[in-house]
Short mmCIF file of C-alpha atoms in Angstrom, two decimals:
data_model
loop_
_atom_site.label_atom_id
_atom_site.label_comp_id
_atom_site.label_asym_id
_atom_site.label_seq_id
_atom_site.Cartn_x
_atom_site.Cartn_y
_atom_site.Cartn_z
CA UNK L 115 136.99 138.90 112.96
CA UNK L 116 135.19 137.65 110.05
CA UNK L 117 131.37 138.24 109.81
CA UNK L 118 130.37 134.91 108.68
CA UNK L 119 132.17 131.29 109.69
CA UNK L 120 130.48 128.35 107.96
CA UNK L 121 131.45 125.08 109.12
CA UNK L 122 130.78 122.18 106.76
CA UNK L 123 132.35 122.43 102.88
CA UNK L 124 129.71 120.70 101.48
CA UNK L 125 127.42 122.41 98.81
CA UNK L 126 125.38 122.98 101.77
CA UNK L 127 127.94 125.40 103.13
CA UNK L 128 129.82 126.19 99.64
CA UNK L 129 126.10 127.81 98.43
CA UNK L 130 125.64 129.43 102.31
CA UNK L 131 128.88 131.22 101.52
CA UNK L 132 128.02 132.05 98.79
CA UNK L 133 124.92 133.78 99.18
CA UNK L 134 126.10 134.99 102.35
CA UNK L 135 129.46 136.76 100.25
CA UNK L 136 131.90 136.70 102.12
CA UNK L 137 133.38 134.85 105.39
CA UNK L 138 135.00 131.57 106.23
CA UNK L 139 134.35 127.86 105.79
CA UNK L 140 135.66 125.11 107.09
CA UNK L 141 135.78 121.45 106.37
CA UNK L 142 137.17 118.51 108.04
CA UNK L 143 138.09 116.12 105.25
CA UNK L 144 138.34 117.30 101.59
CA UNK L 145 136.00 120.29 99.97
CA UNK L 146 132.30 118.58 98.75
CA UNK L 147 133.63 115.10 99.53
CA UNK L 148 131.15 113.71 101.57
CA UNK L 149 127.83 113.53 100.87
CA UNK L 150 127.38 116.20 98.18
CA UNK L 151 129.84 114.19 96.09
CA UNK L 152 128.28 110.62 96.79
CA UNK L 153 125.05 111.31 95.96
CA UNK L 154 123.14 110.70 92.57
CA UNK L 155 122.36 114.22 91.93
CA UNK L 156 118.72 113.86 90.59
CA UNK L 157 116.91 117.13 91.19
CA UNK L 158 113.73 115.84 92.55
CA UNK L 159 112.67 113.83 95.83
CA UNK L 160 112.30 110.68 94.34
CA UNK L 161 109.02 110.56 95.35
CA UNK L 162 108.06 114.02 96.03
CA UNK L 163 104.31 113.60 96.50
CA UNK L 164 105.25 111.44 99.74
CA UNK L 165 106.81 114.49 101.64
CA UNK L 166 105.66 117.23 103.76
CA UNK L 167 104.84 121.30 101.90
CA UNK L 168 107.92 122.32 103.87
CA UNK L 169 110.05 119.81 101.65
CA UNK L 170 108.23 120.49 98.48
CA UNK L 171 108.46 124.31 98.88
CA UNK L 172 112.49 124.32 99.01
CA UNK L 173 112.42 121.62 96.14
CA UNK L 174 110.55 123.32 94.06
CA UNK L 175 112.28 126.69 94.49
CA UNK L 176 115.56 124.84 93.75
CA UNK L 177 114.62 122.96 90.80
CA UNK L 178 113.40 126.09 89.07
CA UNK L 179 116.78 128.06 89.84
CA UNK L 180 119.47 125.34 88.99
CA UNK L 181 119.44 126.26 85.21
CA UNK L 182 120.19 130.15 86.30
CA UNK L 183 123.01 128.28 89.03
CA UNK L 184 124.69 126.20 86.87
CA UNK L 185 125.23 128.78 83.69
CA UNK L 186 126.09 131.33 86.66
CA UNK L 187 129.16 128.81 88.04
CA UNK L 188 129.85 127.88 84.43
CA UNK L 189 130.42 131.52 83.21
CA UNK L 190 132.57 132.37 86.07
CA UNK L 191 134.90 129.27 86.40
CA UNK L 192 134.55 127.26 82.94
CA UNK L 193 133.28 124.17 85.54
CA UNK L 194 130.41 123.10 83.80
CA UNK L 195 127.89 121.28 86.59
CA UNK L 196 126.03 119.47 83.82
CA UNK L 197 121.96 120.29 85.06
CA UNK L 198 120.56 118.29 82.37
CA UNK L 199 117.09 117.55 81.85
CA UNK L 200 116.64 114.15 81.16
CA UNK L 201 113.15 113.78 82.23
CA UNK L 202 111.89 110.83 84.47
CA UNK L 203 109.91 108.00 84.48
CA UNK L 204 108.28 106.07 87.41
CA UNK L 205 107.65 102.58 86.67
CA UNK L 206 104.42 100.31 87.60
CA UNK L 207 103.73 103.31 90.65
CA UNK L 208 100.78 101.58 93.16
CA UNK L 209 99.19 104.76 93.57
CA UNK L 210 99.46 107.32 90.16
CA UNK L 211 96.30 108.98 90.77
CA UNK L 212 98.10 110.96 93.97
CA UNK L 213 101.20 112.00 92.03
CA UNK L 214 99.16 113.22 89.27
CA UNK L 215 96.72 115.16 91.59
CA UNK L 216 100.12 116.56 93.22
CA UNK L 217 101.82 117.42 89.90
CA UNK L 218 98.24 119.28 88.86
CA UNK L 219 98.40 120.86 92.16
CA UNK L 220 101.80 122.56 91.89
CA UNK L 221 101.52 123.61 87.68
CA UNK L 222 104.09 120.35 87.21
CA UNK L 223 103.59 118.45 83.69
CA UNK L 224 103.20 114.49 84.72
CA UNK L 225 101.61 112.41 82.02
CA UNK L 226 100.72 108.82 82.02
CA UNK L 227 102.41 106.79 79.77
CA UNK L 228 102.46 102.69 78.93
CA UNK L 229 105.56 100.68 79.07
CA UNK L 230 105.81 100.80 75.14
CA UNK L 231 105.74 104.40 75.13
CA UNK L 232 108.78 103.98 77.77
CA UNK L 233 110.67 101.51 75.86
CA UNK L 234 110.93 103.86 72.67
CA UNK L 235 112.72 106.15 74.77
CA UNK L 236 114.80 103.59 76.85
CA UNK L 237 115.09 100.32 74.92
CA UNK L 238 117.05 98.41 77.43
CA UNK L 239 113.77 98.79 79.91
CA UNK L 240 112.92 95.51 81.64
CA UNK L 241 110.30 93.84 79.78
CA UNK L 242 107.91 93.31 83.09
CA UNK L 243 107.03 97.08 83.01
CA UNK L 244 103.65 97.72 82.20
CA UNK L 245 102.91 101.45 83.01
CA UNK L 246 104.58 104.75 83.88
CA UNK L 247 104.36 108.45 84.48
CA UNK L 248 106.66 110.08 83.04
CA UNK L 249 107.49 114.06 84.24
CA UNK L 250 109.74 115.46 81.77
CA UNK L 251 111.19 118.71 83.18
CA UNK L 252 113.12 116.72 85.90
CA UNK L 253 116.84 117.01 85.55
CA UNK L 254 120.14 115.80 87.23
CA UNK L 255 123.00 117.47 88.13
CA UNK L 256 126.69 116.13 88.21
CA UNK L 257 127.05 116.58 91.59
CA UNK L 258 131.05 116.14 91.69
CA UNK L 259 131.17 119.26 89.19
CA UNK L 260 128.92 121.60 90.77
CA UNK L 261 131.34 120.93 93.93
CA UNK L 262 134.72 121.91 91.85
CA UNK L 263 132.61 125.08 90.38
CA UNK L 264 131.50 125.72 93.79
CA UNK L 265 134.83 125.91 95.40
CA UNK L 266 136.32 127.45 92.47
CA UNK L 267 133.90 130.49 92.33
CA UNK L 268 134.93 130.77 96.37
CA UNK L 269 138.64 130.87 95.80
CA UNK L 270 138.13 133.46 93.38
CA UNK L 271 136.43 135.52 95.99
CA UNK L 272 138.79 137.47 97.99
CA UNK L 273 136.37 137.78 100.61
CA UNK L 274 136.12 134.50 100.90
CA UNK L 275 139.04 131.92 102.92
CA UNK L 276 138.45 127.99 103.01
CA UNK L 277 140.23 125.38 105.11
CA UNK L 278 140.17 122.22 103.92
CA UNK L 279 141.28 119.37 106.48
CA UNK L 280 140.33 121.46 109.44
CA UNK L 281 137.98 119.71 111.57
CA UNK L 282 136.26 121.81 114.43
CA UNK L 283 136.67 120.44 117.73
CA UNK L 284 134.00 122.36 119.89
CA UNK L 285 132.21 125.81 119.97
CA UNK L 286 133.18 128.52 122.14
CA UNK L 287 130.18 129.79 123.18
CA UNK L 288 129.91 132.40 126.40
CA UNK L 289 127.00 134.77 127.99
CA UNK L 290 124.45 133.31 125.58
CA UNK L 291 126.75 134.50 122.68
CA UNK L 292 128.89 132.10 120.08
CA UNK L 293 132.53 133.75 120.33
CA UNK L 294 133.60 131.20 117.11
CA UNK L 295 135.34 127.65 117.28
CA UNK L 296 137.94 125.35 118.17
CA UNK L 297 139.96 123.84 115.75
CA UNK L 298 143.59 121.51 115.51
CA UNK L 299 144.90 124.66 114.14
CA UNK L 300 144.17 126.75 117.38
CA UNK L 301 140.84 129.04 118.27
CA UNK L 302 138.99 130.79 114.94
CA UNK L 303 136.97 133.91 116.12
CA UNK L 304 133.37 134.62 114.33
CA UNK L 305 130.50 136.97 115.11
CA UNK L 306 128.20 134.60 113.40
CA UNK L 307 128.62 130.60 113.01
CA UNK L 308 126.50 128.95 110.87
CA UNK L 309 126.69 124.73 111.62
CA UNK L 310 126.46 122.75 107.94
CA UNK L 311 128.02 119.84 108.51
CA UNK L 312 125.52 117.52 107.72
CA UNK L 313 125.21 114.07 109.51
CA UNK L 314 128.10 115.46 111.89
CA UNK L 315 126.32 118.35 112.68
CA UNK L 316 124.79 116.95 115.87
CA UNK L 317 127.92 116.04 117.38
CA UNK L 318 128.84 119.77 117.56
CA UNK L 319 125.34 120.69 119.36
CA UNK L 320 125.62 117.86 122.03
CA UNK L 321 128.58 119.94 124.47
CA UNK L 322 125.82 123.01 124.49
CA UNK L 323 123.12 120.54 126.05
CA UNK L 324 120.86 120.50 122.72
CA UNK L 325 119.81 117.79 120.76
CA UNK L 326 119.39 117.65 117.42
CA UNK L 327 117.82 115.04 115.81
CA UNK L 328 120.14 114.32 112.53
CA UNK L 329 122.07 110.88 112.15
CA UNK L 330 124.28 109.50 109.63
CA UNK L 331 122.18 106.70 106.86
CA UNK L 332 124.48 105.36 104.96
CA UNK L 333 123.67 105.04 101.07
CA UNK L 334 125.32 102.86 98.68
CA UNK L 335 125.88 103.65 94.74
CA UNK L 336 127.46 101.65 91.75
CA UNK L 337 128.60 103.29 88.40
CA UNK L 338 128.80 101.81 84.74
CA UNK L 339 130.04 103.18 81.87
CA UNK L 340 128.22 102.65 78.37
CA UNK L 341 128.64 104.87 75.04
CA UNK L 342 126.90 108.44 75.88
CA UNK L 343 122.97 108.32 74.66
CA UNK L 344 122.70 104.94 75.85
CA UNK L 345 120.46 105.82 78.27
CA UNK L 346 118.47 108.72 77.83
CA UNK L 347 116.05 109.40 80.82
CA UNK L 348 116.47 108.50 84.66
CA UNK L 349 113.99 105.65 85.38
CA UNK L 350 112.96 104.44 88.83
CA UNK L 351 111.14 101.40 90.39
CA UNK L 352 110.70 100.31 94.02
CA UNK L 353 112.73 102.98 95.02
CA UNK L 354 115.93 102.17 92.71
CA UNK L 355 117.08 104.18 90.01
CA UNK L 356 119.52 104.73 87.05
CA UNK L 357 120.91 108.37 86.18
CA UNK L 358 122.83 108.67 83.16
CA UNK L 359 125.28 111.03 82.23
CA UNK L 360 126.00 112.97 79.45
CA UNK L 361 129.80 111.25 78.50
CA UNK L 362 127.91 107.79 78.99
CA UNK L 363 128.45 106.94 82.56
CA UNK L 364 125.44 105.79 84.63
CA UNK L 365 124.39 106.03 88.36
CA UNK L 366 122.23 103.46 89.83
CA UNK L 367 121.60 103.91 93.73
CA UNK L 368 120.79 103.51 96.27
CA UNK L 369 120.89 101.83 99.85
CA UNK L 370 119.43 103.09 102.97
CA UNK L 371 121.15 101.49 105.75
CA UNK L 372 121.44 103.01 109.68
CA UNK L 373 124.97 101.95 110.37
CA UNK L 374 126.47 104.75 112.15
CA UNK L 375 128.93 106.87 110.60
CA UNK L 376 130.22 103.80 109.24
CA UNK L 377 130.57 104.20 105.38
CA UNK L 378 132.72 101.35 103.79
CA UNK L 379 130.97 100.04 100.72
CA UNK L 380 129.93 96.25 100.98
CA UNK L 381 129.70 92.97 99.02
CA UNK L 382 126.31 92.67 100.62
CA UNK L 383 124.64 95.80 99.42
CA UNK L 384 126.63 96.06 95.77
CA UNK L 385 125.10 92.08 95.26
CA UNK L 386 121.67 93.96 96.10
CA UNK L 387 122.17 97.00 94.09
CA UNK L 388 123.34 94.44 90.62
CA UNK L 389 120.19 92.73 91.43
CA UNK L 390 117.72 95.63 90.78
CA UNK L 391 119.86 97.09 87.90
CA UNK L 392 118.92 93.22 86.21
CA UNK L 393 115.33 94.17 87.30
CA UNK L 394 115.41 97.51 86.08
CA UNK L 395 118.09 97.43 83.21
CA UNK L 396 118.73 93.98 82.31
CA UNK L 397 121.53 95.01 79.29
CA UNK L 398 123.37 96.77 81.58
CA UNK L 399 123.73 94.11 84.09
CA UNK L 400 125.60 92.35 81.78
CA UNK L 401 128.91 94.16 82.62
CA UNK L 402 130.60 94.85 85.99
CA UNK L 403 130.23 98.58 87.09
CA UNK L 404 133.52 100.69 87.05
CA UNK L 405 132.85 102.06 90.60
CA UNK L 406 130.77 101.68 93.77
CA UNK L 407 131.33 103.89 96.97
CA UNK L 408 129.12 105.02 100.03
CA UNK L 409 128.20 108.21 101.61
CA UNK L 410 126.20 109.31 104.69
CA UNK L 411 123.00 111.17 104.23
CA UNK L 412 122.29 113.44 107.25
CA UNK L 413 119.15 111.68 108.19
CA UNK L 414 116.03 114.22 109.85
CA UNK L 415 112.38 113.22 110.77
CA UNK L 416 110.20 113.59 107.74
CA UNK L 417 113.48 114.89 105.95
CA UNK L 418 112.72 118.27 106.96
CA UNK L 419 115.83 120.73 107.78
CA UNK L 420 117.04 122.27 110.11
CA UNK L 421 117.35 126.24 108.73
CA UNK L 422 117.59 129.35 111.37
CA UNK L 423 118.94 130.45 114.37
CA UNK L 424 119.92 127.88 117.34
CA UNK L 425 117.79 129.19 120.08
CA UNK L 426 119.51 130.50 123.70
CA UNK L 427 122.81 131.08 121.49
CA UNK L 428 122.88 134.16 119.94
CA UNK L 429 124.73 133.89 116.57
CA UNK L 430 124.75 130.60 115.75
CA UNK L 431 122.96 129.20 112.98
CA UNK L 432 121.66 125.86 111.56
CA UNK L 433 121.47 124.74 107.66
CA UNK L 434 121.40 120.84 108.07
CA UNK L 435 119.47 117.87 108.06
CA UNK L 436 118.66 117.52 104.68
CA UNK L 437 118.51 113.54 104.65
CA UNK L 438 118.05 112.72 101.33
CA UNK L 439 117.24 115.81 99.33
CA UNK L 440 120.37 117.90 99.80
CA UNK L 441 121.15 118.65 95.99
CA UNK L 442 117.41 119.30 95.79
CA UNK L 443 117.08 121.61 98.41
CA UNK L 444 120.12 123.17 98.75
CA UNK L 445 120.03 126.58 96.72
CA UNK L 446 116.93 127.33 97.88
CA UNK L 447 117.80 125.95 101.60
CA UNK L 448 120.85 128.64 101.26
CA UNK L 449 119.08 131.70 100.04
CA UNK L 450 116.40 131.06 102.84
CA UNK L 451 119.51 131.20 105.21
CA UNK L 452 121.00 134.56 103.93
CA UNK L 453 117.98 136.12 103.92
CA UNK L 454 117.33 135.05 107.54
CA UNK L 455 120.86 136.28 108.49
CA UNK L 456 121.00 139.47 106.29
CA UNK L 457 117.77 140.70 107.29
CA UNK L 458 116.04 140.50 104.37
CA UNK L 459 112.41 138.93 102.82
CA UNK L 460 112.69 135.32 102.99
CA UNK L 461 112.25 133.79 99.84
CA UNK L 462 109.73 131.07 101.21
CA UNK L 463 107.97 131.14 105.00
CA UNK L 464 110.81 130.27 106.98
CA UNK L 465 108.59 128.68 109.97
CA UNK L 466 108.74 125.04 109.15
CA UNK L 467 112.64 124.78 109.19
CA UNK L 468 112.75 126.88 112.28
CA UNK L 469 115.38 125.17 114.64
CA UNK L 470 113.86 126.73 117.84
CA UNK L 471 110.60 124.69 117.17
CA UNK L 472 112.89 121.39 116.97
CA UNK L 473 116.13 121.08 119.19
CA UNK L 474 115.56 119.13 122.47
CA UNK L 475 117.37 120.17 125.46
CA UNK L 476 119.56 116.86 126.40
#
C-alpha cells in the first residue's frame, strides 16, 4: 500500500509529491496540462496588495524559493523552467500610495516611475501612459517547462509511480477512514489521499456530503512571437498583461469568465484580448498571435486555499483552490502540506488554509 496517493498531476500535486518523496499520483488527462500549463506564469498576484495575509504569506514564501526550485529541477533533469526576472511595471494604478505602503511593509523594492522612464525600457509602450510603479525583483516562470522538469524529476524517482489518463471515479472511504480510490483501471489502495485536482476537486468531495467551495473560471490567453529582447519587462494595465519570454515569444492574458468547466477558446474573448494588447502594446497588435487557448482556474473565495486535513475523514487531505495564484503559491502551498502530513514545523501558520474551518456539510 503506498503511503502517499496524490490525485491531481498538476504542479500542485507534481511539487506535493515531491516534497512528500515518495507515493503515487494520478491524473485524468495528460501530466501539468490543465491549468498549470495554461497559465501565464508571472510569479506575483497581479495585484498582490488587494489580497488577504494568508495569500501574501504563501506568495511571498514562493517567490523567494523559485530561484533555489528552478536550478534544483534544472541540475537534476537538464529541463530548464526559465524563472526569469524581468521586473514589472503597473501602469496609470488609481491608488499607488497602498501598493507602496504594502511593498514598504513586507521589505519589497517598488519605486515610482513616469511613463518616460517606462518607455526607455519598453519602447513599444502605449503612448497614453502617464505613470507607473515599477517592482523589479518580480519574475516569470515558463510554466510548460517547470511541468516537463517536474514530471521528469518524478520518473526518476523510484519511489515515485504516475498515471497519466487515469481519472478517479470516487473515494472509498469507510469508519471515518479513506481506504484509497476508484479508478477505470480498478480500486488503488492508500493510507493517505491527498485531493489536488484543482477546479475538479469539488466534484470528488460532493459523494462524502461536503462542500467545497472551488469552481472552474475559465481564463483566456493569446501568444505572439517577436525577436527575443523585444520586450523586456511584464507590463500590466486594467488587469491585462504581456509576459515575454526569453526566445521572443510573448503572453498576454487574460479572461475571467464563469462558464462551467467549459474551456473552448472564443472569437469573442480573443477580439477582447487583441483589443487591450492595441491599448497596451500597440506594435505588437500589428501581427496575428501564433496561439490562443483556455484553461480553468480553480476559483476559491478571496483566492484563499484549501491546505490540511478534510475533517471527519481521517487521511484525506486538501491542497486546492488556488484560483488564480497557483504558480505563485504552489511551492510554498506544497511544503506547508508535507510538513502538515510529516509531522513537522510548518513553514508558515497553517490556520488560514485550514479545510476544517471551510467545508460545508451539503
Amino acid at each position: 500500500m503506498p503511503d502517499f496517493l496524490c490525485v491531481g498531476g498538476g504542479v500542485i500535486g507534481a511539487l506535493s509529491l515531491r516534497a512528500l518523496g515518495q507515493g503515487t499520483l494520478l491524473e485524468r488527462g495528460a501530466f501539468c496540462r490543465e491549468a498549470s500549463w495554461a497559465g501565464g506564469g508571472i510569479v506575483s498576484p497581479l495585484y498582490p496588495w488587494r489580497y488577504s495575509p494568508a495569500v501574501t504569506a504563501l506568495a511571498l514564501w514562493s517567490q523567494d524559493f523559485y530561484p533555489q526550485l528552478a536550478d534544483s529541477l534544472h541540475g537534476q533533469t537538464g529541463i530548464d523552467p526559465e524563472v526569469t526576472r524581468t521586473g514589472l511595471y503597473w501602469l496609470d494604478l488609481p491608488n499607488e500610495e497602498r501598493a507602496l505602503a504594502w511593498a514598504k511593509a513586507h521589505g519589497r523594492e517598488m519605486l515610482q516611475v513616469s511613463a518616460t522612464d517606462v518607455r526607455a525600457q519598453v519602447p513599444a509602450l502605449g503612448q497614453q501612459f502617464q505613470r507607473a510603479l515599477w517592482m523589479p525583483s518580480v519574475a516569470n516562470v515558463r510554466n510548460p517547462r517547470l511541468g516537463q522538469a517536474l514530471e521528469a524529476t518524478l520518473r526518476a524517482n523510484p519511489q515515485v509511480e504516475l498515471r497519466e489518463h487515469c481519472a478517479v471515479q470516487r473515494l472509498e472511504v469507510r469508519d471515518g477512514r479513506v481506504q484509497g480510490v476508484h479508478t477505470h483501471e480498478g480500486f488503488l489502495p492508500a493510507e493517505q489521499v491527498v485531493l489536488c485536482a484543482g477546479a475538479w476537486t469539488a466534484e470528488l468531495l460532493k459523494p462524502l456530503g461536503l462542500a467545497l467551495p472551488v469552481e472552474p473560471v475559465k481564463g483566456q490567453m493569446l501568444l505572439y512571437k517577436k525577436e527575443p529582447g523585444w520586450l523586456k519587462s511584464m507590463v500590466l494595465a486594467e488587469g491585462r498583461y504581456a509576459i515575454p519570454r526569453r526566445d521572443g515569444h510573448i503572453l498576454f492574458g487574460s479572461t475571467l469568465e464563469y462558464e462551467g468547466f467549459d474551456k473552448t477558446p472564443t472569437q469573442l474573448a480573443q477580439d477582447d484580448l487583441k483589443a487591450s494588447v492595441a491599448s497596451l502594446l500597440p506594435a505588437l497588435a500589428e501581427q496575428a498571435p501564433v496561439g490562443h487557448w483556455a484553461g480553468l482556474r480553480p476559483g476559491s473565495p478571496d483566492g484563499i486555499p484549501f491546505i490540511g486535513k478534510v475533517p471527519g475523514v481521517e487521511g484525506l487531505w486538501l491542497n486546492c483552490g488556488h484560483f488564480r495564484n497557483g504558480l505563485v503559491m504552489a511551492p510554498a502551498s506544497c511544503q506547508l502540506l508535507a510538513d502538515l502530513m510529516l509531522g513537522r514545523e510548518p513553514i508558515i501558520d497553517p490556520a488560514p488554509y485550514d479545510p476544517a474551518l471551510r467545508l460545508q456539510a451539503l
